[in-house]
Short mmCIF file of C-alpha atoms in Angstrom, two decimals:
data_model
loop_
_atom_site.label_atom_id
_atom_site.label_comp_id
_atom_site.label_asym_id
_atom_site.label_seq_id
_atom_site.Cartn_x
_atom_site.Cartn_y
_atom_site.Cartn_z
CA UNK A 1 51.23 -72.70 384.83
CA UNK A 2 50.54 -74.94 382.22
CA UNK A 3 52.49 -78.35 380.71
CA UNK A 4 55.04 -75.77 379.12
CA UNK A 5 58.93 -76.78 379.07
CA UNK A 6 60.56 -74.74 381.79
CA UNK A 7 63.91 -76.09 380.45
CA UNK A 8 63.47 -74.46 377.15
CA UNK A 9 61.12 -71.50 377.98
CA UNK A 10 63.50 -68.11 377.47
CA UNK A 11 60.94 -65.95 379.00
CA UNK A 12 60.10 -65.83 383.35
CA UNK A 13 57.14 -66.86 385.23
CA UNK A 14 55.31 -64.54 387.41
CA UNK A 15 54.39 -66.47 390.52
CA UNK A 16 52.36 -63.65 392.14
CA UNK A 17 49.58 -64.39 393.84
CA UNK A 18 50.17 -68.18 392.82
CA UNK A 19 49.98 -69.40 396.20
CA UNK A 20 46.61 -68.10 396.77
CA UNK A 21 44.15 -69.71 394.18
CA UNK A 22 40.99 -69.09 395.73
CA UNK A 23 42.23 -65.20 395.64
CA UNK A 24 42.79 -64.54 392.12
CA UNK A 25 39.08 -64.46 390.34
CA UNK A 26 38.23 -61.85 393.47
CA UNK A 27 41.63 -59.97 392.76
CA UNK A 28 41.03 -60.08 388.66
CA UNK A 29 37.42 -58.30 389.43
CA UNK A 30 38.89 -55.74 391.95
CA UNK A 31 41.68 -55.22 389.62
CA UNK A 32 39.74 -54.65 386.90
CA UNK A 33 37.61 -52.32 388.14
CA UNK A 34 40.24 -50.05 389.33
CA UNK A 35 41.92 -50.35 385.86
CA UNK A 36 38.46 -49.22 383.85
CA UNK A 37 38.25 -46.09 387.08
CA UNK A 38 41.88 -45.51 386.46
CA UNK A 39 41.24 -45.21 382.81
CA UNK A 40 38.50 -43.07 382.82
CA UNK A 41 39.28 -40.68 385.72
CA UNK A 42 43.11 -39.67 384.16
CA UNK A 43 41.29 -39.46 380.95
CA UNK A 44 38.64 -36.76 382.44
CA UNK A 45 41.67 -35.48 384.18
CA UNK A 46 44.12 -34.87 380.60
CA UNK A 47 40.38 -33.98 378.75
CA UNK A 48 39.50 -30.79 380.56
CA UNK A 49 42.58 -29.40 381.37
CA UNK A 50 42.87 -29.04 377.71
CA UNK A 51 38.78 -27.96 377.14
CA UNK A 52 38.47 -25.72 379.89
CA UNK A 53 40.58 -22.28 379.27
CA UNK A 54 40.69 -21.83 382.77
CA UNK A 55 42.68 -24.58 383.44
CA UNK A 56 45.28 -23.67 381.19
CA UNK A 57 47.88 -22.77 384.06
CA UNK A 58 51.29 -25.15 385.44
CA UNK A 59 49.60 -25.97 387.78
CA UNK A 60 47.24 -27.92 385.26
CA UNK A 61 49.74 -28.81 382.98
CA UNK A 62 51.70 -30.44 384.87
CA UNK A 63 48.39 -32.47 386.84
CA UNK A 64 47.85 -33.19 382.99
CA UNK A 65 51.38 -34.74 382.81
CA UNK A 66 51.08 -36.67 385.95
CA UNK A 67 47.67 -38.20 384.83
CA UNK A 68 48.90 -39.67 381.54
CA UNK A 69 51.79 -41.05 383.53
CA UNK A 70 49.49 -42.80 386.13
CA UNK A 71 47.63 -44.19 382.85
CA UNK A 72 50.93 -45.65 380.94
CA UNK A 73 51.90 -46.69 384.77
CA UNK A 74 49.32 -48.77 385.33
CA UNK A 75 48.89 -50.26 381.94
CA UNK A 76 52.41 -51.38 381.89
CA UNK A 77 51.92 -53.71 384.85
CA UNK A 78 47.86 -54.32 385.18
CA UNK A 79 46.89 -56.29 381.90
CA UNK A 80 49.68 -58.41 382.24
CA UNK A 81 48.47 -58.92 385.26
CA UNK A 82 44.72 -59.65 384.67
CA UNK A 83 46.45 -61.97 381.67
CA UNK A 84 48.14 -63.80 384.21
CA UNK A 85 44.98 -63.94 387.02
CA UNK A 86 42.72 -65.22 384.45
CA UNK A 87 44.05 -68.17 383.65
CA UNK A 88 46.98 -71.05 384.37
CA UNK A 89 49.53 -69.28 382.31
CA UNK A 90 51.67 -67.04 384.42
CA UNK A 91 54.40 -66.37 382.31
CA UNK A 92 56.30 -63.13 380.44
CA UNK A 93 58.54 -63.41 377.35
CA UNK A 94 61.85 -62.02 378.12
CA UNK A 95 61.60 -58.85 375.64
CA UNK A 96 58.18 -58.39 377.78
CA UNK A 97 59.91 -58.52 380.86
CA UNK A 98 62.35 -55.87 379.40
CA UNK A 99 59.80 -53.74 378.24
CA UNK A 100 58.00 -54.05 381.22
CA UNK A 101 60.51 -53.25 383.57
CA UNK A 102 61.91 -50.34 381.57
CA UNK A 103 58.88 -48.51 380.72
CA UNK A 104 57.37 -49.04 384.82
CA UNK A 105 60.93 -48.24 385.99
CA UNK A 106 61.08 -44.80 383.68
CA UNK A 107 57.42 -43.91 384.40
CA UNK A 108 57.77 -44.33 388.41
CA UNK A 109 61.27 -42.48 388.27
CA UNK A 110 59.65 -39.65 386.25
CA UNK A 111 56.45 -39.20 388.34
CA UNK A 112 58.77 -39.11 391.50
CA UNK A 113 60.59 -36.32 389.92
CA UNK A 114 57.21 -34.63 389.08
CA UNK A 115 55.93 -34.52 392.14
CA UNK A 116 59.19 -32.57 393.29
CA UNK A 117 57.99 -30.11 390.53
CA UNK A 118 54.38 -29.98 391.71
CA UNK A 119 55.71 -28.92 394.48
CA UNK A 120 57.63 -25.77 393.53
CA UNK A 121 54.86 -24.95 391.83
CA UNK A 122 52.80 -24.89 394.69
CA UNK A 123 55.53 -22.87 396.28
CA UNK A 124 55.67 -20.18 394.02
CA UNK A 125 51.75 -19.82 393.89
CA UNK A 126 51.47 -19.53 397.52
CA UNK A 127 55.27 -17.31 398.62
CA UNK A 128 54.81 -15.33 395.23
CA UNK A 129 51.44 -14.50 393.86
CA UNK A 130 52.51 -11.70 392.47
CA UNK A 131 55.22 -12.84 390.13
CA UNK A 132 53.62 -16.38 389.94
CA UNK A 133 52.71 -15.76 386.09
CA UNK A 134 56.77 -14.91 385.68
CA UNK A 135 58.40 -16.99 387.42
CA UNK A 136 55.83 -20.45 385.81
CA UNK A 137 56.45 -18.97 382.16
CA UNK A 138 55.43 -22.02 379.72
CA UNK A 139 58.67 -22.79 378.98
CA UNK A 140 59.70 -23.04 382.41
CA UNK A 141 57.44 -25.62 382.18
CA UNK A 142 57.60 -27.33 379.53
CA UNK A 143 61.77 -27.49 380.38
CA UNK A 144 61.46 -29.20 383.70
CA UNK A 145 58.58 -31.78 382.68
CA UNK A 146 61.21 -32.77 379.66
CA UNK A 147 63.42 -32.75 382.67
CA UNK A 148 61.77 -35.45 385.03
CA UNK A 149 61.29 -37.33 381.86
CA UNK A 150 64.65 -37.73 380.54
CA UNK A 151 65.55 -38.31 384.64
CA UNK A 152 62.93 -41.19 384.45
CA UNK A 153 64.29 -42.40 381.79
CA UNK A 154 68.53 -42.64 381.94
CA UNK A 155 67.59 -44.05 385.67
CA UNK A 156 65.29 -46.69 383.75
CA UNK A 157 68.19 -47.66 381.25
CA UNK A 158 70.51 -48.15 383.56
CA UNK A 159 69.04 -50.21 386.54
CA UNK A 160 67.47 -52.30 383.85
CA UNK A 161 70.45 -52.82 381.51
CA UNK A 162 72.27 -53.75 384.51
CA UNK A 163 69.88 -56.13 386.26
CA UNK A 164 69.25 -57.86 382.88
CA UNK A 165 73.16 -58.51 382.32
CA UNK A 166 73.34 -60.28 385.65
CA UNK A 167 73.52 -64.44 385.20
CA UNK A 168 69.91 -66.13 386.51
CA UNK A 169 71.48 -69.92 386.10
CA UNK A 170 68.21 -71.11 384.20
CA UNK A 171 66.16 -69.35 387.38
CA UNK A 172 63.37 -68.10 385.49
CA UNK A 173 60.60 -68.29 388.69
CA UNK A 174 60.02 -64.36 389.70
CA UNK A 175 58.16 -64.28 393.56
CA UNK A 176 56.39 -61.11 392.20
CA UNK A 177 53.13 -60.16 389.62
CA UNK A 178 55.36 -57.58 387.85
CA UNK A 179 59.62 -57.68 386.64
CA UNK A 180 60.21 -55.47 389.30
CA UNK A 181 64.42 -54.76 390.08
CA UNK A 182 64.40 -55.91 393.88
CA UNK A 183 62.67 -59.02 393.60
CA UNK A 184 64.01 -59.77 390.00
CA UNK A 185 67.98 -59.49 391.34
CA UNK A 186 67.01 -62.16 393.66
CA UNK A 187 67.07 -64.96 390.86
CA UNK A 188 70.60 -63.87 390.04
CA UNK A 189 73.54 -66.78 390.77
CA UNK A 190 76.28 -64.41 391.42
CA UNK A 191 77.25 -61.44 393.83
CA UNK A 192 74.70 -58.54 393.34
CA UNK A 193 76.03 -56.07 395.49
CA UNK A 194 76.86 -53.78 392.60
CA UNK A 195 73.45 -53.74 391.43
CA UNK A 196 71.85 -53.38 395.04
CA UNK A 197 74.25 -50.02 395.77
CA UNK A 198 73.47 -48.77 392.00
CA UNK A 199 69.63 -49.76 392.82
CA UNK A 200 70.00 -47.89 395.99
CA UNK A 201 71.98 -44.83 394.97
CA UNK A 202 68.95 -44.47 392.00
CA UNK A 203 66.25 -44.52 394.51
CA UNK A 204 68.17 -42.19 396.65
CA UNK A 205 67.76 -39.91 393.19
CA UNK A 206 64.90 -40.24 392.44
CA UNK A 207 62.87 -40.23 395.62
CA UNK A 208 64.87 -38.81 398.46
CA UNK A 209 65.56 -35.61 395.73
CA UNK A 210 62.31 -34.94 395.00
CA UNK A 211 61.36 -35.31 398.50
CA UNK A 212 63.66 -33.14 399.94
CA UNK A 213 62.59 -30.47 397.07
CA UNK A 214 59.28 -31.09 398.73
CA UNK A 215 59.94 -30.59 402.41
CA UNK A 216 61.95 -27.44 401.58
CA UNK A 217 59.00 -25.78 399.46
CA UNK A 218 56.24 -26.88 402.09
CA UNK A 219 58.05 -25.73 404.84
CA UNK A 220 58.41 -22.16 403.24
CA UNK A 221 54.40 -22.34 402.19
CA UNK A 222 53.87 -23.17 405.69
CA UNK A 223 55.89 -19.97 406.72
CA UNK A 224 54.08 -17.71 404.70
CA UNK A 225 50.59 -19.32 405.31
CA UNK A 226 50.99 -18.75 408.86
CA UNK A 227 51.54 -15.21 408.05
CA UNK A 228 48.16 -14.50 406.38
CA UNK A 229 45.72 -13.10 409.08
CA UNK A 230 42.46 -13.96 407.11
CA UNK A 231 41.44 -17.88 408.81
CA UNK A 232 39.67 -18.28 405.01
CA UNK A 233 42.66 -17.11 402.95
CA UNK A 234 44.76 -20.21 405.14
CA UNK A 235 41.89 -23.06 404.31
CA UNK A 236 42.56 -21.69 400.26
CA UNK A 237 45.96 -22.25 401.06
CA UNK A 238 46.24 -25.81 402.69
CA UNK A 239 43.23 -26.98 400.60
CA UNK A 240 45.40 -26.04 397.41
CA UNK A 241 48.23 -27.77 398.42
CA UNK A 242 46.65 -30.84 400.31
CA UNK A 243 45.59 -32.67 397.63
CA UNK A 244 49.24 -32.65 396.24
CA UNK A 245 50.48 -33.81 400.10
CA UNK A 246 48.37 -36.69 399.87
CA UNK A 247 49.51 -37.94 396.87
CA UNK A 248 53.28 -37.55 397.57
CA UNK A 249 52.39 -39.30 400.92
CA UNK A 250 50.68 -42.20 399.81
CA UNK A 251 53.14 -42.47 396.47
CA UNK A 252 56.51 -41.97 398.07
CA UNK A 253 55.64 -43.85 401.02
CA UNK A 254 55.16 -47.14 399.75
CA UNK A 255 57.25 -46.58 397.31
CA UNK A 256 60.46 -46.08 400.34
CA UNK A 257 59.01 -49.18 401.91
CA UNK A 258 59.51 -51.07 399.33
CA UNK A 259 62.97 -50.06 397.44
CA UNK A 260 65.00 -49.34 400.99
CA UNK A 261 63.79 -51.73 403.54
CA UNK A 262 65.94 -55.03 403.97
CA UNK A 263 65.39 -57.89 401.55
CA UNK A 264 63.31 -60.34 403.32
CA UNK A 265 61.71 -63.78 402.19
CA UNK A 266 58.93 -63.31 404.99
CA UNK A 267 58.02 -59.87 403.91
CA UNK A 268 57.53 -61.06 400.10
CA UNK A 269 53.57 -61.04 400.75
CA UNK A 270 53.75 -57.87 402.16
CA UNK A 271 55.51 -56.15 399.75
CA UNK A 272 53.48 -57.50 396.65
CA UNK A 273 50.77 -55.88 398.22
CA UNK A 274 52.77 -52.92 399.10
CA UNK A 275 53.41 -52.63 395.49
CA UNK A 276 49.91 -53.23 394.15
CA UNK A 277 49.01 -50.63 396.10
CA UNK A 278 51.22 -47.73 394.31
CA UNK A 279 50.93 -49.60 390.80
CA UNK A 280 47.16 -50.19 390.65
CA UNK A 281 45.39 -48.63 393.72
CA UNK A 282 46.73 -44.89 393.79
CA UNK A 283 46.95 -44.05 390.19
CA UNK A 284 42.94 -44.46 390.52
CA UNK A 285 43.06 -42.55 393.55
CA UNK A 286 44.99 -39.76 392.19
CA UNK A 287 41.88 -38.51 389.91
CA UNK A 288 39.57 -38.36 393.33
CA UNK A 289 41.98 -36.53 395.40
CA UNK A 290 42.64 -34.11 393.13
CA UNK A 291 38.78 -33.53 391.68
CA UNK A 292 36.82 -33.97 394.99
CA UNK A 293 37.50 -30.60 396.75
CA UNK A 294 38.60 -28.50 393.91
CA UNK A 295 36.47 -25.83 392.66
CA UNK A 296 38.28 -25.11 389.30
CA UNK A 297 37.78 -29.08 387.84
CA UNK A 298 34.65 -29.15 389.54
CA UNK A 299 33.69 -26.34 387.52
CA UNK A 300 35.03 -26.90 384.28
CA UNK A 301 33.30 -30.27 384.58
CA UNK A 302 29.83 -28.68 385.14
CA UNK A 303 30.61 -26.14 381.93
CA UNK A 304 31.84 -28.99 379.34
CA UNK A 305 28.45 -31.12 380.81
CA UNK A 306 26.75 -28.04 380.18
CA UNK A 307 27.81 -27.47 377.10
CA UNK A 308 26.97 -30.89 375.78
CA UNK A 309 23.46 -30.36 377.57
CA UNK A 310 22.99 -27.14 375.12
CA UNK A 311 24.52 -28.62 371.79
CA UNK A 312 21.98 -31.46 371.70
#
């Protein structure tokens, strides 16, 4: 950082990837990249589930939801980030940090419960075919996206209202690229334990919930899958829900790793990487898994190209 006051500087300074100089310009190109992919695949993502009548089904909607997510996600934390790679300045105003924290805290909590949702979705498409279109009625919907919204965001307010009451002493040096709650109640001068249960008892919420809402609808699609005779009618099956398995793998896994494993100074590297990889690396990924093997986006993308094609 540069000649600035620390003494009088209100704000916090994001040490990061500090320690490793020579890495930055290599991480503010790979970084960057991602962001632009991340960008433009949600984008594609949110742009022909609403072009393509096909697509209009929950199923869609909510992949629509989680893609704007992933794109708020990752802008909360990423151009900060780039800001702070690109140059000697590593710091955050305080309000920034705030904002930061609350918006990343409130968009992770609500994808988490999303995913739960994408789930039972999944479940009723596959154990009820037949009364898919009544039990997934638009309001239905519409009620429990509002719902993993207003979860993401009273979880948010809370965790971040408390962490931001706690005393720092003048510590203002945060061993992370990102005001993230477990490394942020580490500058704290008094007893925290309060804050680490609450911190605990959220991520218990919001990501042991939806993943038990998860196991218990994939264990009754695997029940009925293994019930159909026809060996194509089970690849439609698994291929329809794999895609949604991978993400909740790769999303709630290193998200776990990171909020319930012991607080460690050795692990510090490790888990900054641990978290760029669910902040940065699998909201690009998210656009891929979904697309790649799926025959409905893959189509509508051929029919808007196609259209375009004609109109000129």
């Amino acid at each position: 950082m540069g000649q600035k006051n620390e003494s009088s500087f209100a704000g916090f300074i994001l040490l990061g990837f500090s320690d490793r100089l020579q890495l930055e310009p290599v991480l503010f190109v790979v970084l960057l990249i991602f962001y632009v992919f991340t960008l433009l695949g949600n984008t594609t993502i949110i742009a022909l589930s609403y072009l393509d009548a096909c697509l209009h089904t929950p199923m869609y909607f909510f992949l629509s939801n989680l893609s704007f997510l992933d794109m708020c996600y990752t802008t909360s934390i990423v151009p900060q980030l780039l800001f702070n790679l690109s140059g000697e300045d590593k710091s955050i105003s305080f309000g920034g940090c705030v904002v930061q924290m609350f918006i990343s805290l409130t968009l992770g909590g609500t994808e988490c419960i999303l995913l739960g949702v994408m789930a039972f979705d999944r479940c009723a498409a596959v154990c009820r075919p037949l009364h898919y279109t009544v039990i997934m009625q638009p309001r239905l919907c519409a009620l429990m996206a509002s719902a993993s919204w207003v979860s993401g965001f009273a979880n948010s307010l809370l965790q971040t209202v408390l962490v931001f009451l706690l005393p720092r002493c003048g510590r203002n040096k945060l061993a992370h690229f990102f005001c993230e709650v477990p490394s942020f109640l580490k500058l704290a001068c008094v007893d925290t334990t309060m804050n680490v249960y609450v911190t605990f008892f959220g991520s218990v919420i919001m990501l042991l919930t939806p993943i038990s809402l998860i196991m218990f609808s994939y264990g009754q699609i695997v029940r009925v899958v293994l019930r159909i005779k026809s060996t194509a009618g089970q690849r439609k099956a698994f291929v329809t829900c794999g895609s949604h398995l991978t993400v909740v793998s790769l999303f709630f896994g290193t998200a776990i790793y990171v909020y319930f494993q012991p607080s460690s100074s050795d692990s510090q590297d490790q888990d900054e990487f641990v978290s760029l990889f669910y902040t940065v690396i699998i909201p690009m990924t998210n656009p891929l898994i979904y697309t790649l093997r799926n025959r409905d986006v893959n189509g509508a993308i051929k029919k808007v190209l196609w259209k375009d094609s004609d109109s000129r």
